[in-house]
């Protein structure tokens, strides 16, 4: 299963962190924007080209520090087809660099539509007698609140192509408790979603004991994170909320099993925007991002020993 590949990359780099690639133009260093706008104007194409140059530079700087990247599709969709072309290019470049790619798409729709999304992001699209991979990422995020039948097409696609998924359970945003902490029967809603992930991944455990269906569990709620780790022994966790949202290394330690495995922690702004704190106007954005990623790795390493 694909989580074996991710876990092995984490062990190799001794770093359970994924760098989010979610850039807005205002978060891109001025010299990159100036060059892109000079060639393409202040247009969606110009913004997309700046995003590409920024992403490429970040991945060059981070590829031997972090095991994975997580582009959030919304930041590319807002730039139209130019942005989606850059997303495709970013995914391909990440794979060239040996990085595990999590597409943060949070899809959740009925069966035939879910299958189309699964084909697009994880599998292949049949065109006449030929099959083509569209995006070909390793993993996606999904919203399972319409029920398990909206996720099952992704599960089958994961089985076929050796991929994996993360299902939203207890998310990091402040309003998550409005629905996720409600009691339904004898369980809270986020527990039901976590249980769904554990059930969907049943009988697909790989080398490290984790099934193909993981769960999104926020760093900003360490008590629930600890509870879910005990509740879901075969479910790999994606942990957002570290850094800019307030989650700490002390908080995220609860996501890992006794071997320091089974979780990956996301940081986006704290790595991407590290250049904004150095006073060099972004000329050192690669060095700043790398230093932030290493600092995050070391901070988590003070609480979690990866074996």
Coordinates of C-alpha atoms in Angstrom, one line a residue:
X1 CA 0.0 0.0 0.0
X2 CA 1.1 3.6 -0.6
X3 CA 1.3 4.5 3.1
X4 CA 4.3 2.1 3.2
X5 CA 6.0 4.3 0.7
X6 CA 5.3 7.4 2.6
X7 CA 6.4 5.8 5.9
X8 CA 9.7 4.7 4.4
X9 CA 10.4 8.2 3.1
X10 CA 9.7 9.5 6.6
X11 CA 12.1 7.0 8.1
X12 CA 14.7 7.7 5.5
X13 CA 14.7 11.5 6.2
X14 CA 13.8 11.2 9.9
X15 CA 11.2 13.8 9.3
X16 CA 7.4 13.3 9.6
X17 CA 6.5 16.6 7.9
X18 CA 4.8 17.5 4.7
X19 CA 5.3 20.9 3.1
X20 CA 2.1 22.5 1.9
X21 CA 2.3 24.2 -1.5
X22 CA -0.5 26.7 -1.2
X23 CA 0.9 30.0 -2.5
X24 CA -1.0 33.1 -3.2
X25 CA 0.8 35.8 -5.3
X26 CA 1.2 38.0 -2.3
X27 CA 3.2 35.3 -0.6
X28 CA 5.7 35.0 -3.4
X29 CA 8.9 37.0 -3.3
X30 CA 8.8 40.3 -5.2
X31 CA 11.7 39.4 -7.6
X32 CA 9.8 36.3 -8.8
X33 CA 6.6 38.3 -9.3
X34 CA 8.4 41.1 -11.1
X35 CA 9.9 38.7 -13.6
X36 CA 6.6 36.8 -14.2
X37 CA 4.6 40.0 -14.5
X38 CA 7.2 41.5 -16.8
X39 CA 6.8 38.6 -19.2
X40 CA 3.0 37.9 -18.9
X41 CA 1.6 41.0 -17.4
X42 CA -0.5 41.2 -14.2
X43 CA -2.7 38.4 -15.5
X44 CA -3.8 34.9 -14.3
X45 CA -1.0 33.5 -16.5
X46 CA 1.5 35.8 -14.9
X47 CA 0.4 34.8 -11.5
X48 CA 0.5 31.1 -12.4
X49 CA 4.0 31.4 -13.8
X50 CA 5.2 33.1 -10.6
X51 CA 3.6 30.2 -8.6
X52 CA 5.5 27.7 -10.7
X53 CA 8.8 29.4 -10.2
X54 CA 8.2 29.6 -6.5
X55 CA 7.1 26.0 -6.2
X56 CA 10.1 24.8 -8.2
X57 CA 12.5 26.7 -6.0
X58 CA 10.8 25.4 -2.8
X59 CA 11.0 21.8 -3.9
X60 CA 14.6 22.2 -5.0
X61 CA 15.4 23.5 -1.5
X62 CA 13.3 21.0 0.5
X63 CA 13.5 17.7 -1.4
X64 CA 16.2 16.2 0.8
X65 CA 14.6 17.5 4.0
X66 CA 10.9 16.7 3.7
X67 CA 9.4 13.4 2.5
X68 CA 6.3 14.9 0.9
X69 CA 4.5 17.9 -0.5
X70 CA 0.8 18.8 -0.3
X71 CA -0.5 21.1 -3.0
X72 CA -4.0 22.5 -2.2
X73 CA -6.0 22.5 -5.4
X74 CA -8.0 25.7 -4.5
X75 CA -4.9 27.9 -4.9
X76 CA -4.4 26.6 -8.4
X77 CA -8.1 26.6 -9.4
X78 CA -8.4 30.3 -8.6
X79 CA -5.9 31.0 -11.4
X80 CA -8.1 29.1 -13.9
X81 CA -6.6 26.7 -16.5
X82 CA -3.2 28.4 -16.1
X83 CA -3.2 27.5 -12.5
X84 CA -4.3 23.9 -13.1
X85 CA -1.5 23.5 -15.7
X86 CA 0.9 24.7 -13.0
X87 CA -0.6 22.2 -10.5
X88 CA 0.0 19.4 -13.0
X89 CA 3.6 20.6 -13.6
X90 CA 4.2 20.9 -9.8
X91 CA 3.0 17.3 -9.2
X92 CA 5.2 16.0 -12.0
X93 CA 8.3 17.9 -10.7
X94 CA 7.7 16.7 -7.1
X95 CA 7.7 13.1 -8.3
X96 CA 10.9 13.7 -10.2
X97 CA 12.4 14.9 -6.9
X98 CA 11.3 11.7 -5.2
X99 CA 8.7 13.4 -3.1
X100 CA 5.4 11.8 -2.0
X101 CA 2.5 13.9 -3.3
X102 CA -0.7 14.4 -1.4
X103 CA -3.3 16.3 -3.4
X104 CA -5.5 18.3 -1.0
X105 CA -8.7 18.2 -2.9
X106 CA -11.3 17.4 -0.2
X107 CA -13.7 15.9 -2.7
X108 CA -16.9 14.2 -1.6
X109 CA -19.7 13.4 -4.1
X110 CA -21.9 10.5 -5.3
X111 CA -20.7 7.3 -6.8
X112 CA -20.2 8.0 -10.5
X113 CA -18.8 11.5 -9.8
X114 CA -16.5 10.1 -7.1
X115 CA -15.2 7.6 -9.6
X116 CA -14.4 10.3 -12.0
X117 CA -12.5 12.2 -9.4
X118 CA -10.7 9.0 -8.4
X119 CA -9.8 8.4 -12.0
X120 CA -8.5 11.9 -12.4
X121 CA -6.4 12.2 -9.3
X122 CA -5.3 8.6 -8.5
X123 CA -6.0 6.3 -11.4
X124 CA -6.3 6.6 -15.2
X125 CA -8.8 7.9 -17.8
X126 CA -9.7 5.6 -20.6
X127 CA -9.4 7.4 -24.0
X128 CA -10.4 5.0 -26.8
X129 CA -8.1 2.0 -26.4
X130 CA -5.5 3.9 -24.3
X131 CA -5.4 4.7 -20.6
X132 CA -3.8 7.9 -19.3
X133 CA -3.0 9.2 -15.9
X134 CA -4.2 12.8 -15.5
X135 CA -2.6 13.9 -12.2
X136 CA -1.2 10.7 -10.8
X137 CA -0.7 11.7 -7.2
X138 CA 0.0 9.3 -4.4
X139 CA -2.8 10.3 -2.1
X140 CA -5.8 12.6 -1.8
X141 CA -7.9 14.2 0.9
X142 CA -11.6 13.4 1.0
X143 CA -14.8 14.7 2.7
X144 CA -16.8 11.7 3.7
X145 CA -19.8 13.5 5.2
X146 CA -22.1 12.2 2.4
X147 CA -21.4 8.6 3.4
X148 CA -19.1 5.7 2.7
X149 CA -20.5 5.1 -0.8
X150 CA -18.9 8.4 -1.8
X151 CA -15.5 7.2 -0.7
X152 CA -15.6 3.6 -1.8
X153 CA -14.8 4.4 -5.5
X154 CA -11.5 6.0 -4.2
X155 CA -10.8 2.9 -2.1
X156 CA -11.2 0.6 -5.1
X157 CA -9.0 2.9 -7.2
X158 CA -6.4 3.0 -4.4
X159 CA -6.4 -0.8 -4.3
X160 CA -5.9 -1.1 -8.0
X161 CA -3.1 1.5 -8.3
X162 CA -1.4 1.2 -4.9
X163 CA -2.5 4.6 -3.7
X164 CA -4.1 5.9 -0.5
X165 CA -6.4 8.6 0.9
X166 CA -7.1 10.7 4.0
X167 CA -10.7 11.1 5.2
X168 CA -11.6 14.3 7.2
X169 CA -12.2 13.4 10.8
X170 CA -11.3 16.0 13.4
X171 CA -10.1 19.0 11.5
X172 CA -7.9 21.9 12.8
X173 CA -10.2 24.9 12.1
X174 CA -11.9 26.7 15.0
X175 CA -15.4 25.9 13.8
X176 CA -14.8 22.2 13.4
X177 CA -16.6 21.4 16.7
X178 CA -19.9 22.8 15.4
X179 CA -20.6 19.5 13.6
X180 CA -17.7 17.2 14.3
X181 CA -18.2 17.3 18.1
X182 CA -21.9 16.6 18.0
X183 CA -23.1 13.3 19.4
X184 CA -24.7 10.9 17.0
X185 CA -26.0 7.8 18.9
X186 CA -23.2 6.9 21.3
X187 CA -20.4 8.5 19.3
X188 CA -19.2 11.9 18.3
X189 CA -19.3 12.7 14.6
X190 CA -15.5 12.9 14.3
X191 CA -15.3 9.4 15.9
X192 CA -17.7 8.1 13.3
X193 CA -15.6 9.5 10.5
X194 CA -12.4 8.0 12.1
X195 CA -14.1 4.7 12.4
X196 CA -15.2 4.9 8.8
X197 CA -11.5 5.3 7.8
X198 CA -10.5 2.4 9.9
X199 CA -13.2 0.2 8.4
X200 CA -12.5 1.2 4.8
X201 CA -8.8 0.4 5.3
X202 CA -9.5 -3.0 6.9
X203 CA -7.6 -5.9 5.4
X204 CA -5.3 -3.6 3.5
X205 CA -2.6 -3.1 6.1
X206 CA 0.9 -2.8 4.8
X207 CA 4.3 -3.4 6.2
X208 CA 3.9 -0.9 9.0
X209 CA 0.3 -1.9 9.9
X210 CA -1.6 0.9 8.3
X211 CA -4.5 0.5 5.8
X212 CA -5.0 2.6 2.7
X213 CA -7.6 4.9 4.3
X214 CA -6.1 7.5 6.6
X215 CA -7.7 10.3 8.6
X216 CA -7.2 14.1 8.9
X217 CA -6.7 14.9 12.6
X218 CA -5.8 18.5 13.6
X219 CA -2.9 19.5 15.8
X220 CA -5.0 22.2 17.4
X221 CA -7.0 19.6 19.3
X222 CA -4.4 17.4 21.0
X223 CA -6.8 15.6 23.3
X224 CA -9.0 14.4 20.5
X225 CA -5.8 13.6 18.5
X226 CA -4.6 11.4 21.3
X227 CA -8.0 9.7 21.7
X228 CA -8.2 9.0 17.9
X229 CA -4.7 7.5 17.9
X230 CA -5.7 5.0 20.5
X231 CA -9.1 4.4 18.8
X232 CA -7.7 3.9 15.2
X233 CA -4.6 1.7 15.4
X234 CA -4.4 1.0 11.7
X235 CA -5.2 4.5 10.4
X236 CA -2.5 6.8 9.2
X237 CA -2.9 10.4 10.2
X238 CA -2.5 13.7 8.3
X239 CA -2.1 16.4 10.9
X240 CA -2.8 20.0 9.8
X241 CA -2.7 23.0 12.1
X242 CA 1.0 23.0 12.9
X243 CA 2.7 26.4 13.0
X244 CA 0.6 29.3 11.7
X245 CA -2.6 27.8 13.1
X246 CA -1.1 27.3 16.6
X247 CA -0.3 23.6 16.7
X248 CA 3.0 22.7 18.3
X249 CA 5.4 19.8 18.3
X250 CA 4.2 18.9 21.8
X251 CA 0.7 18.7 20.4
X252 CA 1.4 16.6 17.4
X253 CA 3.4 13.9 19.3
X254 CA 0.0 12.3 20.2
X255 CA -0.5 11.4 16.5
X256 CA 2.3 8.9 16.4
X257 CA 2.4 5.2 17.5
X258 CA 4.9 3.8 19.9
X259 CA 7.5 3.4 17.0
X260 CA 7.1 7.1 16.0
X261 CA 5.1 6.1 12.9
X262 CA 1.7 6.5 11.5
X263 CA 1.4 10.2 11.0
X264 CA 2.6 13.1 8.9
X265 CA 2.4 16.7 10.0
X266 CA 1.6 19.5 7.6
X267 CA 3.0 23.0 7.6
X268 CA 2.3 25.5 4.8
X269 CA 2.7 29.1 5.6
X270 CA 5.4 28.6 8.2
X271 CA 7.6 27.1 5.5
X272 CA 6.5 28.9 2.4
X273 CA 6.4 32.4 4.0
X274 CA 9.6 32.0 6.1
X275 CA 11.3 34.5 3.8
X276 CA 9.0 37.2 5.1
X277 CA 10.8 37.2 8.5
X278 CA 14.4 37.4 7.3
X279 CA 14.4 41.0 6.1
X280 CA 16.0 40.1 2.7
X281 CA 12.9 40.7 0.6
X282 CA 12.6 37.1 -0.5
X283 CA 16.0 36.8 -2.1
X284 CA 16.7 34.0 0.4
X285 CA 13.3 32.3 0.2
X286 CA 14.9 28.9 -0.5
X287 CA 17.3 29.1 2.4
X288 CA 14.5 30.4 4.7
X289 CA 12.1 27.6 3.7
X290 CA 14.8 25.0 4.3
X291 CA 15.7 26.4 7.7
X292 CA 12.1 26.5 8.7
X293 CA 11.6 22.9 7.6
X294 CA 14.7 21.7 9.5
X295 CA 13.5 23.6 12.6
X296 CA 10.1 21.9 12.4
X297 CA 11.8 18.5 11.9
X298 CA 14.0 19.1 15.0
X299 CA 11.1 20.4 17.1
X300 CA 9.0 17.3 16.4
X301 CA 12.1 15.1 16.9
X302 CA 12.4 16.3 20.4
X303 CA 9.1 14.6 21.2
X304 CA 8.9 11.8 18.6
X305 CA 11.6 9.2 17.9
X306 CA 11.1 7.7 14.4
X307 CA 12.2 4.1 14.1

